[in-house]
């Protein structure tokens, strides 16, 4: 059987008894036109390996293979999905490897060849955790070229947010520090089965070769976490204890200690991180 002659996804779900489980964040995409549209946001896949998290019954997996991905490595925790995924694997011999288990615990790298793109309709329960891990690897550039990910719209907005907006916070700074980010399109709840309560959005994130501004990534993460943990407070209060003379450090880089975290640009956060690093090295 070829990929295009696989049965419709509704039939696959029925045949394999894949009643959606809320605890696993299961909201399936059954429209192959839509999964094709998501796969195409990742650009040309023909010379890439693709990492997919949570293939479920395999709607997006099929689209990635039909768009020409060299190989798809898919991590799925729900054992019930394996026979359905096995059928896709048989229709695309040698091009789909399924790793069964928790994506937070499995290292997919041994199964992947470069270049690597990540494409996933993420389970909501682990989506943000996975994103933060992808954005904060030990080395930069990371192993992946791009991330094309489905999130709740609210999370997508936090990734692309600009200073001064309510959505601006840790995710925006971590993502925009070393990546280009954009929201591709939104999807209404009815696009999924069963429909979730919220609107979703596909985000495309491309890794830059180097950070936009110089900063130690670990210190930047720490500064941003502290600053936004108490986002209503002035920086002199929220960053208290980070370095002995925090007001002087802020003033040295031209930041008024009375400002709040959400007013700082990415460049200012990077400058503040560098000043923190230097103050600690004294
Ligand atoms: N990709 C499919 C689609 O678009 O129809 C399913 C998407 S559904 C939102 C999320 C999928 O992630 C489910 O199949 C679920 O079983 C799986 N999942 C949930 N937690 C997981 C985890 N920790 N590791 C791997 N897969 C997980």
Tab-separated table of C-alpha atoms and ligand atoms in Angstrom:
chain	number	residue	atom	x	y	z
A	1	UNK	CA	0.000	0.000	0.000
A	2	UNK	CA	1.224	3.533	-0.805
A	3	UNK	CA	0.886	6.585	1.435
A	4	UNK	CA	-1.928	8.021	-0.675
A	5	UNK	CA	-3.985	4.845	-0.476
A	6	UNK	CA	-3.928	4.548	3.331
A	7	UNK	CA	-7.442	4.597	4.834
A	8	UNK	CA	-8.991	7.883	6.039
A	9	UNK	CA	-7.924	8.852	9.574
A	10	UNK	CA	-11.441	8.478	11.005
A	11	UNK	CA	-11.361	4.858	9.873
A	12	UNK	CA	-7.863	4.373	11.342
A	13	UNK	CA	-9.068	5.699	14.696
A	14	UNK	CA	-12.050	3.377	14.671
A	15	UNK	CA	-10.143	0.295	13.518
A	16	UNK	CA	-7.481	0.732	16.204
A	17	UNK	CA	-9.800	1.944	18.993
A	18	UNK	CA	-8.000	5.271	19.425
A	19	UNK	CA	-10.592	7.086	21.536
A	20	UNK	CA	-8.853	10.356	22.469
A	21	UNK	CA	-7.431	10.597	26.000
A	22	UNK	CA	-7.456	14.024	27.601
A	23	UNK	CA	-4.649	13.087	29.979
A	24	UNK	CA	-2.348	12.668	26.949
A	25	UNK	CA	-3.412	15.942	25.325
A	26	UNK	CA	-4.985	14.023	22.452
A	27	UNK	CA	-6.728	16.330	19.988
A	28	UNK	CA	-6.248	14.754	16.598
A	29	UNK	CA	-6.074	16.399	13.181
A	30	UNK	CA	-8.064	14.326	10.713
A	31	UNK	CA	-7.938	16.587	7.644
A	32	UNK	CA	-4.956	15.698	5.474
A	33	UNK	CA	-5.200	19.038	3.630
A	34	UNK	CA	-4.605	20.747	6.947
A	35	UNK	CA	-1.745	18.482	8.016
A	36	UNK	CA	-0.211	19.077	4.564
A	37	UNK	CA	-0.454	22.842	5.139
A	38	UNK	CA	1.323	22.481	8.504
A	39	UNK	CA	4.053	20.298	7.015
A	40	UNK	CA	4.680	22.864	4.247
A	41	UNK	CA	5.354	25.625	6.821
A	42	UNK	CA	8.613	23.809	7.553
A	43	UNK	CA	9.845	24.505	3.992
A	44	UNK	CA	11.565	21.955	1.794
A	45	UNK	CA	11.803	18.645	3.641
A	46	UNK	CA	13.338	16.538	0.904
A	47	UNK	CA	16.888	16.604	2.228
A	48	UNK	CA	15.935	16.649	5.913
A	49	UNK	CA	15.164	14.269	8.694
A	50	UNK	CA	12.117	15.356	10.669
A	51	UNK	CA	11.524	14.820	14.368
A	52	UNK	CA	7.829	14.612	15.229
A	53	UNK	CA	6.548	14.486	18.796
A	54	UNK	CA	3.206	12.801	19.410
A	55	UNK	CA	2.192	11.424	15.980
A	56	UNK	CA	-1.014	9.884	17.392
A	57	UNK	CA	-2.925	8.214	14.536
A	58	UNK	CA	-0.410	9.766	12.115
A	59	UNK	CA	-2.186	12.557	10.202
A	60	UNK	CA	0.801	14.909	10.346
A	61	UNK	CA	3.236	12.001	9.955
A	62	UNK	CA	1.645	11.062	6.646
A	63	UNK	CA	1.795	14.680	5.478
A	64	UNK	CA	5.498	14.970	6.357
A	65	UNK	CA	6.276	11.829	4.383
A	66	UNK	CA	4.102	12.917	1.457
A	67	UNK	CA	5.872	16.293	1.426
A	68	UNK	CA	9.058	14.308	0.843
A	69	UNK	CA	10.815	14.176	4.230
A	70	UNK	CA	13.881	11.971	3.884
A	71	UNK	CA	13.013	10.290	7.175
A	72	UNK	CA	10.581	10.946	10.026
A	73	UNK	CA	11.463	9.959	13.580
A	74	UNK	CA	8.291	10.055	15.664
A	75	UNK	CA	8.090	9.760	19.456
A	76	UNK	CA	4.705	8.586	20.744
A	77	UNK	CA	3.888	7.654	24.303
A	78	UNK	CA	0.531	5.965	23.636
A	79	UNK	CA	1.099	2.308	22.747
A	80	UNK	CA	-2.397	2.121	21.218
A	81	UNK	CA	-1.162	4.264	18.295
A	82	UNK	CA	1.681	1.950	17.317
A	83	UNK	CA	-0.226	-0.387	14.942
A	84	UNK	CA	-1.635	2.612	13.023
A	85	UNK	CA	1.849	4.116	12.767
A	86	UNK	CA	3.221	0.757	11.677
A	87	UNK	CA	0.840	0.838	8.699
A	88	UNK	CA	2.269	4.214	7.667
A	89	UNK	CA	5.772	2.844	8.058
A	90	UNK	CA	4.938	-0.070	5.736
A	91	UNK	CA	3.601	2.394	3.154
A	92	UNK	CA	6.862	4.387	3.249
A	93	UNK	CA	9.522	1.702	3.678
A	94	UNK	CA	12.605	2.788	5.613
A	95	UNK	CA	11.355	6.370	6.050
A	96	UNK	CA	9.486	6.238	9.383
A	97	UNK	CA	11.046	5.247	12.684
A	98	UNK	CA	8.746	5.144	15.688
A	99	UNK	CA	10.172	5.538	19.174
A	100	UNK	CA	7.674	4.564	21.837
A	101	UNK	CA	7.905	6.480	25.103
A	102	UNK	CA	7.934	9.897	26.726
A	103	UNK	CA	9.433	12.642	24.547
A	104	UNK	CA	10.766	14.316	27.702
A	105	UNK	CA	12.888	11.245	28.419
A	106	UNK	CA	13.896	9.875	25.002
A	107	UNK	CA	16.965	11.149	23.141
A	108	UNK	CA	16.026	10.951	19.445
A	109	UNK	CA	19.416	12.098	18.147
A	110	UNK	CA	20.906	8.636	17.521
A	111	UNK	CA	18.011	7.980	15.102
A	112	UNK	CA	18.370	11.269	13.194
A	113	UNK	CA	20.687	12.450	10.413
A	114	UNK	CA	21.390	16.142	9.742
A	115	UNK	CA	19.900	18.525	8.791
A	116	UNK	CA	17.007	18.102	11.208
A	117	UNK	CA	13.672	19.924	11.372
A	118	UNK	CA	11.148	19.486	14.176
A	119	UNK	CA	7.471	19.476	13.222
A	120	UNK	CA	4.751	18.625	15.732
A	121	UNK	CA	1.196	19.095	16.873
A	122	UNK	CA	2.382	19.075	20.461
A	123	UNK	CA	0.545	17.602	23.409
A	124	UNK	CA	-0.400	20.649	25.520
A	125	UNK	CA	0.832	19.066	28.739
A	126	UNK	CA	4.486	18.903	27.630
A	127	UNK	CA	4.608	21.465	24.799
A	128	UNK	CA	6.141	24.402	26.672
A	129	UNK	CA	8.650	22.210	28.493
A	130	UNK	CA	9.845	20.742	25.177
A	131	UNK	CA	10.056	24.197	23.603
A	132	UNK	CA	12.189	25.570	26.450
A	133	UNK	CA	14.525	22.583	26.122
A	134	UNK	CA	14.849	23.124	22.359
A	135	UNK	CA	15.575	26.821	22.917
A	136	UNK	CA	18.207	26.263	25.610
A	137	UNK	CA	20.535	23.500	24.409
A	138	UNK	CA	24.111	23.168	25.673
A	139	UNK	CA	25.524	24.354	22.348
A	140	UNK	CA	24.393	26.826	19.691
A	141	UNK	CA	23.535	26.386	16.824
A	142	UNK	CA	21.264	23.591	18.071
A	143	UNK	CA	20.808	20.202	16.395
A	144	UNK	CA	17.615	21.456	14.738
A	145	UNK	CA	17.322	23.975	11.888
A	146	UNK	CA	13.711	24.901	12.571
A	147	UNK	CA	10.740	24.124	14.796
A	148	UNK	CA	7.244	24.116	13.291
A	149	UNK	CA	4.908	23.644	16.217
A	150	UNK	CA	1.233	23.759	17.059
A	151	UNK	CA	0.421	25.453	20.359
A	152	UNK	CA	-2.548	26.996	22.069
A	153	UNK	CA	-2.828	30.481	20.525
A	154	UNK	CA	-1.968	32.052	23.876
A	155	UNK	CA	1.400	30.232	23.985
A	156	UNK	CA	2.096	31.132	20.338
A	157	UNK	CA	1.484	34.791	21.191
A	158	UNK	CA	3.906	34.563	24.104
A	159	UNK	CA	6.639	33.315	21.734
A	160	UNK	CA	6.342	36.224	19.272
A	161	UNK	CA	5.416	38.924	21.823
A	162	UNK	CA	7.138	42.318	21.838
A	163	UNK	CA	8.055	44.474	24.869
A	164	UNK	CA	5.168	46.344	26.442
A	165	UNK	CA	2.579	43.658	25.747
A	166	UNK	CA	0.948	41.400	28.313
A	167	UNK	CA	2.196	38.310	26.479
A	168	UNK	CA	5.839	39.449	26.631
A	169	UNK	CA	7.897	37.356	29.012
A	170	UNK	CA	10.428	34.572	29.380
A	171	UNK	CA	9.326	32.638	26.290
A	172	UNK	CA	9.598	35.692	24.007
A	173	UNK	CA	13.092	36.561	25.222
A	174	UNK	CA	14.400	32.982	25.121
A	175	UNK	CA	12.975	32.409	21.632
A	176	UNK	CA	13.906	35.722	20.029
A	177	UNK	CA	17.431	35.774	21.518
A	178	UNK	CA	18.650	33.228	18.952
A	179	UNK	CA	15.744	32.595	16.560
A	180	UNK	CA	13.439	34.170	14.036
A	181	UNK	CA	9.870	33.519	15.121
A	182	UNK	CA	6.502	33.899	13.409
A	183	UNK	CA	2.923	32.725	13.760
A	184	UNK	CA	1.944	31.010	10.489
A	185	UNK	CA	-1.815	30.636	10.975
A	186	UNK	CA	-4.482	29.925	13.556
A	187	UNK	CA	-6.789	26.928	13.773
A	188	UNK	CA	-10.247	26.937	15.338
A	189	UNK	CA	-11.165	24.226	17.872
A	190	UNK	CA	-13.313	22.447	15.240
A	191	UNK	CA	-10.172	21.579	13.250
A	192	UNK	CA	-9.444	18.909	15.879
A	193	UNK	CA	-11.148	15.774	17.067
A	194	UNK	CA	-12.213	16.122	19.793
A	195	UNK	CA	-12.219	19.955	19.681
A	196	UNK	CA	-10.146	21.552	22.475
A	197	UNK	CA	-11.544	24.528	24.405
A	198	UNK	CA	-9.081	26.988	22.876
A	199	UNK	CA	-7.919	28.283	19.498
A	200	UNK	CA	-4.565	26.917	18.321
A	201	UNK	CA	-1.776	28.391	16.215
A	202	UNK	CA	1.170	27.074	14.233
A	203	UNK	CA	4.472	28.781	15.015
A	204	UNK	CA	7.609	28.595	12.876
A	205	UNK	CA	10.930	29.142	14.640
A	206	UNK	CA	14.217	29.259	12.742
A	207	UNK	CA	17.549	28.960	14.537
A	208	UNK	CA	19.939	31.851	13.807
A	209	UNK	CA	23.622	30.930	13.432
A	210	UNK	CA	24.468	33.109	16.468
A	211	UNK	CA	22.607	35.132	19.119
A	212	UNK	CA	21.250	38.562	18.139
A	213	UNK	CA	23.164	40.198	21.025
A	214	UNK	CA	26.044	38.930	23.159
A	215	UNK	CA	24.928	37.276	26.396
A	216	UNK	CA	25.669	34.188	28.418
A	217	UNK	CA	22.552	32.052	27.781
A	218	UNK	CA	22.446	30.634	31.324
A	219	UNK	CA	22.682	34.053	32.953
A	220	UNK	CA	20.153	35.482	30.505
A	221	UNK	CA	17.718	32.683	31.435
A	222	UNK	CA	18.250	33.415	35.107
A	223	UNK	CA	17.808	37.195	34.746
A	224	UNK	CA	14.670	36.768	32.658
A	225	UNK	CA	13.188	34.190	35.045
A	226	UNK	CA	13.793	36.443	38.057
A	227	UNK	CA	12.543	39.578	36.325
A	228	UNK	CA	9.298	38.006	35.085
A	229	UNK	CA	8.585	35.944	38.205
A	230	UNK	CA	7.542	39.228	39.774
A	231	UNK	CA	6.596	41.075	36.630
A	232	UNK	CA	4.551	43.763	38.399
A	233	UNK	CA	7.511	44.788	40.553
A	234	UNK	CA	10.217	47.291	39.677
A	235	UNK	CA	13.451	45.649	38.525
A	236	UNK	CA	15.355	46.888	41.576
A	237	UNK	CA	12.968	44.750	43.677
A	238	UNK	CA	12.467	41.730	41.408
A	239	UNK	CA	16.220	41.367	40.798
A	240	UNK	CA	17.243	42.001	44.409
A	241	UNK	CA	19.929	39.539	45.519
A	242	UNK	CA	20.931	38.582	41.966
A	243	UNK	CA	24.157	40.569	42.409
A	244	UNK	CA	25.195	42.601	45.480
A	245	UNK	CA	24.521	46.054	43.983
A	246	UNK	CA	21.741	45.460	41.579
A	247	UNK	CA	20.711	49.118	41.215
A	248	UNK	CA	24.237	50.099	40.184
A	249	UNK	CA	24.395	47.230	37.669
A	250	UNK	CA	21.091	48.343	36.136
A	251	UNK	CA	22.200	51.967	35.969
A	252	UNK	CA	25.547	51.001	34.411
A	253	UNK	CA	23.726	49.643	31.390
A	254	UNK	CA	21.341	52.594	31.243
A	255	UNK	CA	18.282	50.857	32.704
A	256	UNK	CA	16.253	52.823	35.236
A	257	UNK	CA	15.894	50.491	38.287
A	258	UNK	CA	12.277	51.615	38.584
A	259	UNK	CA	11.324	50.045	35.269
A	260	UNK	CA	9.398	46.758	35.078
A	261	UNK	CA	10.508	43.616	33.262
A	262	UNK	CA	7.930	43.872	30.495
A	263	UNK	CA	9.377	47.201	29.285
A	264	UNK	CA	12.885	45.825	28.622
A	265	UNK	CA	13.885	45.040	25.047
A	266	UNK	CA	15.798	41.878	24.171
A	267	UNK	CA	18.928	44.011	23.721
A	268	UNK	CA	18.516	45.462	27.219
A	269	UNK	CA	18.030	42.005	28.760
A	270	UNK	CA	21.228	40.847	27.039
A	271	UNK	CA	23.157	43.920	28.241
A	272	UNK	CA	21.866	43.336	31.770
A	273	UNK	CA	22.958	39.693	31.647
A	274	UNK	CA	26.444	40.673	30.537
A	275	UNK	CA	26.661	43.282	33.306
A	276	UNK	CA	25.516	40.645	35.817
A	277	UNK	CA	28.159	38.235	34.588
A	278	UNK	CA	30.877	40.883	34.919
A	279	UNK	CA	29.666	41.965	38.380
A	280	UNK	CA	29.800	38.372	39.574
A	281	UNK	CA	33.297	37.864	38.129
A	282	UNK	CA	34.673	40.765	40.248
B	1	LIG	N1	0.054	14.478	15.764
B	1	LIG	C1	-1.290	13.992	15.975
B	1	LIG	C2	-2.260	14.837	15.221
B	1	LIG	O1	-1.865	15.956	14.817
B	1	LIG	O2	-3.390	14.413	15.022
B	1	LIG	C3	-1.644	13.954	17.458
B	1	LIG	C4	-1.480	15.260	18.203
B	1	LIG	S1	-2.096	15.218	19.863
B	1	LIG	C5	-2.328	16.950	20.127
B	1	LIG	C6	-0.655	14.917	20.873
B	1	LIG	C7	-0.027	13.532	20.784
B	1	LIG	O3	1.091	13.480	21.676
B	1	LIG	C8	-0.931	12.384	21.205
B	1	LIG	O4	-0.865	11.361	20.256
B	1	LIG	C9	-0.354	11.907	22.550
B	1	LIG	O5	-0.543	10.534	22.789
B	1	LIG	C10	1.106	12.263	22.389
B	1	LIG	N2	1.830	12.509	23.652
B	1	LIG	C11	1.338	13.016	24.817
B	1	LIG	N3	2.329	13.139	25.733
B	1	LIG	C12	3.458	12.685	25.134
B	1	LIG	C13	4.802	12.551	25.575
B	1	LIG	N4	5.182	12.906	26.805
B	1	LIG	N5	5.707	12.045	24.708
B	1	LIG	C14	5.328	11.668	23.451
B	1	LIG	N6	4.078	11.782	22.982
B	1	LIG	C15	3.147	12.289	23.802
